[in-house]
Coordinates of C-alpha atoms in Angstrom, one line a residue:
X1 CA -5.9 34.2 12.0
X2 CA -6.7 36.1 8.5
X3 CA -3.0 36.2 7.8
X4 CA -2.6 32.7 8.2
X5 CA -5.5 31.6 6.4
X6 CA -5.0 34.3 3.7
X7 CA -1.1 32.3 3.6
X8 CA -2.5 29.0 3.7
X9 CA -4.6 30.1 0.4
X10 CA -1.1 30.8 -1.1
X11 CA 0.3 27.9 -0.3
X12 CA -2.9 26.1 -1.8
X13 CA -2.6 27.5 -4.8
X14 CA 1.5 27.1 -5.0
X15 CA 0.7 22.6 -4.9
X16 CA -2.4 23.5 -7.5
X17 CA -0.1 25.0 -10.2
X18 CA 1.9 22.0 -10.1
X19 CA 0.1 19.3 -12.3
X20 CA 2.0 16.2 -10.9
X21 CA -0.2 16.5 -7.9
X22 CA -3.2 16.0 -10.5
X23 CA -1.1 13.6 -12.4
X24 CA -0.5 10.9 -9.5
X25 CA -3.9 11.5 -8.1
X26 CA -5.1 9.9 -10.9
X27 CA -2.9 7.3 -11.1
X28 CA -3.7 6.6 -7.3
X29 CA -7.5 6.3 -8.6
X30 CA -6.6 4.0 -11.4
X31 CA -4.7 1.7 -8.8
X32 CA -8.0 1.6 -6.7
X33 CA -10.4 0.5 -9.2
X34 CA -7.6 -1.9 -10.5
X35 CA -7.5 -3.5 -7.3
X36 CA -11.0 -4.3 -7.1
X37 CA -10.6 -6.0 -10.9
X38 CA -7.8 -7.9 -9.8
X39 CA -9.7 -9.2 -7.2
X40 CA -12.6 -10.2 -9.3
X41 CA -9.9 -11.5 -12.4
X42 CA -8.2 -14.1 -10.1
X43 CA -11.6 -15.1 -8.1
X44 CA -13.5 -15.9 -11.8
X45 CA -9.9 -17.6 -12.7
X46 CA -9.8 -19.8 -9.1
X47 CA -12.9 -20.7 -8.5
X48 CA -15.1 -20.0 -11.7
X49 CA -17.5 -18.1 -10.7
X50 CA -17.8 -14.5 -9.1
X51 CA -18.8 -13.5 -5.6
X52 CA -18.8 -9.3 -6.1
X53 CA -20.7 -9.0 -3.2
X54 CA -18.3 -10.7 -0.8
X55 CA -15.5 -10.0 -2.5
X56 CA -15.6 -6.5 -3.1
X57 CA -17.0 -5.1 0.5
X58 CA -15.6 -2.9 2.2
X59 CA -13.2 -1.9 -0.8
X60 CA -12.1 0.7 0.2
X61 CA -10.6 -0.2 3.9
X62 CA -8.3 -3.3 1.6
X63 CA -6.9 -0.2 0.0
X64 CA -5.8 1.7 2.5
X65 CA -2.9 0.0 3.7
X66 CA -1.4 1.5 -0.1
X67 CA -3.0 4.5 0.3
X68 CA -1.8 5.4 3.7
X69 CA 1.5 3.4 3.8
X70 CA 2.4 4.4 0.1
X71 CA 0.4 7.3 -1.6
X72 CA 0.0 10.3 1.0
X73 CA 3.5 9.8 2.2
X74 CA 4.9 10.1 -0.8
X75 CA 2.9 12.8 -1.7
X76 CA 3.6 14.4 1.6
X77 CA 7.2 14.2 0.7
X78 CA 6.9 16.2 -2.4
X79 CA 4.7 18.8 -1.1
X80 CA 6.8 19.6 2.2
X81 CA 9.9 19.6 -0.3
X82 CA 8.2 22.0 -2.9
X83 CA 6.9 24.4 -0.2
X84 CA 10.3 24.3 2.4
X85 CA 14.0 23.3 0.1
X86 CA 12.2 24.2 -3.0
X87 CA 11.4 27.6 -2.4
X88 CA 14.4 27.8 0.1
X89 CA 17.0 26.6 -3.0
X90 CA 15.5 29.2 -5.4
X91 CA 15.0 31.8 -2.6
X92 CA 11.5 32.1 -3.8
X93 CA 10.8 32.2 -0.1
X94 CA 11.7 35.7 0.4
X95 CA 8.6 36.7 -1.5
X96 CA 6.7 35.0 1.2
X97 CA 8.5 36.8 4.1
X98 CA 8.0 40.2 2.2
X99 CA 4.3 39.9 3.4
X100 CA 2.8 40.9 6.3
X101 CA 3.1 37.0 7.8
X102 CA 5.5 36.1 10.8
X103 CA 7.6 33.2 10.1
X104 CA 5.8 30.9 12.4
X105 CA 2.5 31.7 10.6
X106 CA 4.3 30.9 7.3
X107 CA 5.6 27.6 8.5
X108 CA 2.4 26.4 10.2
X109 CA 0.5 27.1 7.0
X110 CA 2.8 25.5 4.3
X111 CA 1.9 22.3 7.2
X112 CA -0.9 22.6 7.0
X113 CA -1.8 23.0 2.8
X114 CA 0.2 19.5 2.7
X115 CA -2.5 18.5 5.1
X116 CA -4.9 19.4 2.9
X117 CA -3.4 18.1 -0.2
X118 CA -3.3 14.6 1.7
X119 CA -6.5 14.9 2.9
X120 CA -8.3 15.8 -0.5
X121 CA -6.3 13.3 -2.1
X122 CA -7.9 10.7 0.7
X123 CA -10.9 12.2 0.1
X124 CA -11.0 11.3 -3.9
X125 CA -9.4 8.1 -3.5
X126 CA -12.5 7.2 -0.7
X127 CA -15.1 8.4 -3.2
X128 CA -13.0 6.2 -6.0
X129 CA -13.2 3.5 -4.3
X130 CA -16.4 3.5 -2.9
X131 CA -17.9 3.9 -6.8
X132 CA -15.7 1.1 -8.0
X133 CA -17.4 -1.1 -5.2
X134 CA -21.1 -0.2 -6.2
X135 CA -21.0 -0.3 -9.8
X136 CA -18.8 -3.3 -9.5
X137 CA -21.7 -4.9 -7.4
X138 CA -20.3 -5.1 -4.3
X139 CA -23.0 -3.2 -2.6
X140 CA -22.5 -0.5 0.2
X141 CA -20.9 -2.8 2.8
X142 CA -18.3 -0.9 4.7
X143 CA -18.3 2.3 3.2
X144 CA -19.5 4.1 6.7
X145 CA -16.4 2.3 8.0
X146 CA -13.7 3.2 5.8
X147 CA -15.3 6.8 5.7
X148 CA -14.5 6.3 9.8
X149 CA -10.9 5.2 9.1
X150 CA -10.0 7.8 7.2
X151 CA -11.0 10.4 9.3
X152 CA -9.2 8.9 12.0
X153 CA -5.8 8.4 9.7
X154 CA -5.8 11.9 9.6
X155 CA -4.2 12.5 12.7
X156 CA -0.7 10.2 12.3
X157 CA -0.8 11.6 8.7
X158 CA -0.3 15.3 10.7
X159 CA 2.3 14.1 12.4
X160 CA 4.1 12.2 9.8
X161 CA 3.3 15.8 7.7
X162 CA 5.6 17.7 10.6
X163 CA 8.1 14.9 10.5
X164 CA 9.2 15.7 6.8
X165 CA 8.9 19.3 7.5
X166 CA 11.5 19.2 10.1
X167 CA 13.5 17.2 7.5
X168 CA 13.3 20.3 5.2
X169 CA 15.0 22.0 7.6
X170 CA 18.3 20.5 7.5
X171 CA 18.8 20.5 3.9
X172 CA 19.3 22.7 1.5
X173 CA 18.9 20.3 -1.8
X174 CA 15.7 19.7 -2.8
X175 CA 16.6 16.4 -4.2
X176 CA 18.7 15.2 -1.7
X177 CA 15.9 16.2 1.0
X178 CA 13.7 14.3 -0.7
X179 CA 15.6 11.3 -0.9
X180 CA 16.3 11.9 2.7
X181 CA 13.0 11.6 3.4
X182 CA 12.0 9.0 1.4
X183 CA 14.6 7.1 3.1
X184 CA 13.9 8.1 6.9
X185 CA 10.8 7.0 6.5
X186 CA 11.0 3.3 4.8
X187 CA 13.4 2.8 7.2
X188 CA 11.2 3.3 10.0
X189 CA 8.3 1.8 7.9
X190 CA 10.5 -1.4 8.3
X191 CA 11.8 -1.0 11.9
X192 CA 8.1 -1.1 13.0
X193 CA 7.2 -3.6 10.9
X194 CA 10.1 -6.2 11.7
X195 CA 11.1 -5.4 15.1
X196 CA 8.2 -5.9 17.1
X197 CA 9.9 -4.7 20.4
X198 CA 10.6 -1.1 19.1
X199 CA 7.1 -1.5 16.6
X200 CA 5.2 0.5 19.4
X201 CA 7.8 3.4 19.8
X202 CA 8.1 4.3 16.3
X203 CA 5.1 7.2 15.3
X204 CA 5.0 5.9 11.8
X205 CA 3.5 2.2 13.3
X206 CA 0.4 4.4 14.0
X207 CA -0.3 5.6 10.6
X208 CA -3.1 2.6 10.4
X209 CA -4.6 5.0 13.5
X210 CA -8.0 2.8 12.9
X211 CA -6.6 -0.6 13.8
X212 CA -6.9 0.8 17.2
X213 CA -10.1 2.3 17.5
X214 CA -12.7 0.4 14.7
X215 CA -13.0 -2.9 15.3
X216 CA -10.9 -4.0 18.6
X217 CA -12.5 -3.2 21.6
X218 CA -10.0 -1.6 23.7
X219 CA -10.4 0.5 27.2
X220 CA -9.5 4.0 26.7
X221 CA -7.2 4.0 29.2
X222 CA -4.7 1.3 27.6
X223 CA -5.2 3.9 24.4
X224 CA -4.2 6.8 26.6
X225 CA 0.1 6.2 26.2
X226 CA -0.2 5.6 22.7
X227 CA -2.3 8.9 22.1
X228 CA 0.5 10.8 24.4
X229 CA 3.1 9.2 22.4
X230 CA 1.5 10.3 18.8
X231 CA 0.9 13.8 20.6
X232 CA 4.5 14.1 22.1
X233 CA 5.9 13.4 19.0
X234 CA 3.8 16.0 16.8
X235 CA 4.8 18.5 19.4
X236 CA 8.4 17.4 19.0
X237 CA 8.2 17.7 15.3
X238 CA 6.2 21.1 15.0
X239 CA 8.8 22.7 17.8
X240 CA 12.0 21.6 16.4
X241 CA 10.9 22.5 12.6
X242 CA 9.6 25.6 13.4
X243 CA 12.8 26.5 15.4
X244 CA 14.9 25.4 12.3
X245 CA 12.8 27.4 9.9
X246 CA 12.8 30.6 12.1
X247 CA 16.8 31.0 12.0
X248 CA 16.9 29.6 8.5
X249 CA 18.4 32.2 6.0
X250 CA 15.6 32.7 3.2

């Protein structure tokens, strides 16, 4: 466990030396708060007259279908690429094996410091948002849950996390993985979206994992297939991409 953790560091500070993390963090932020002014904008336009408190609660849970559907993934997409193709293209990699880490160690970790890239990246968007709400005037409404949500939407975002990293395993081209990826995953964006009959197959129609929990009261056992499903597919991903990885050439 000190070996992984002591890789997962690594790998940590591998996404934290590269500023474009930084760099669309804050642009993430910026689309937050501009949400919440757009909102106000066309309401003042509409009807003359501004109803912040109304308007603006629960800020944070209108955001997230761009911040789970849109930000992490794409963020997850550059990460798994840097830390898998990346380092595999420019053999970089081999510095990673020279430690005292097994491969399946290695893989898990690079997993799991894109997990924690998403995650602090929800975490700073939730706390954006959130301040844009009170100092805009829309009081505290929601805010315990969207905090809720997000915790939840951690465990599709794992999932969708292994997904890509299997795609890195394929590859070789770190430009053509990422377009792979990019594509892969509108494509089932869309086929859950518009094909209702397949919508509830498709892992990446559970990336809104709240819908299901906050808000709809639903028996636990109806939730019981859909939480195999989201599991059988993780342990899918995580099998297959570790299998990949281990008789990849560094």
């Amino acid at each position: 466990m000190e070996r992984f953790a002591a890789n997962l560091r690594n790998e940590l500070f591998k996404l934290r030396k590269r500023k474009k993390y930084l760099v669309f963090l804050i642009l993430g932020g910026l689309i937050c708060v501009a949400s919440a002014l757009r909102v106000l904008v066309v309401t003042y336009f509409t009807d003359g007259m501004i109803s912040r408190q109304a308007i603006l609660g629960g800020l944070m849970s209108s955001n997230l279908p761009f911040i789970l559907l849109l930000f992490l993934p794409l963020m997850a997409i550059m990460a798994t690429g840097d830390l898998f193709v990346g380092e595999q293209a420019d053999h970089t990699v081999r510095f990673s094996l020279m430690r005292p880490v097994s491969k399946g160690k290695l893989f898990f970790s690079k997993g799991a410091a894109v997990l924690v890239l998403c995650a602090f990246d929800l975490a700073v968007l939730y706390l954006v948002s959130t301040l844009a709400q009170v100092v805009l005037g829309g009081g505290t409404e929601g805010i315990l849950t969207s905090l809720g949500a997000c915790l939840l939407d951690l465990i599709p975002l794992t999932v969708l996390i292994l997904f890509f990293s299997l795609i890195n395993q394929m590859l070789k081209g770190s430009g053509l993985t990422v377009l792979l990826c990019m594509v892969v995953y509108i494509a089932l964006l869309l086929m859950g979206t518009y094909l209702p009959a397949v919508g509830g197959l498709v892992f990446t129609g559970y990336l809104r994992w709240h819908n299901l929990w906050i808000g709809i009261t639903l028996p636990f056992l109806s939730l019981l297939p859909r939480i195999g499903l989201l599991a059988g597919y993780g342990l899918v991903f995580a099998c297959c991409g570790y299998f990949l990885f281990e008789r990849k050439e560094a």
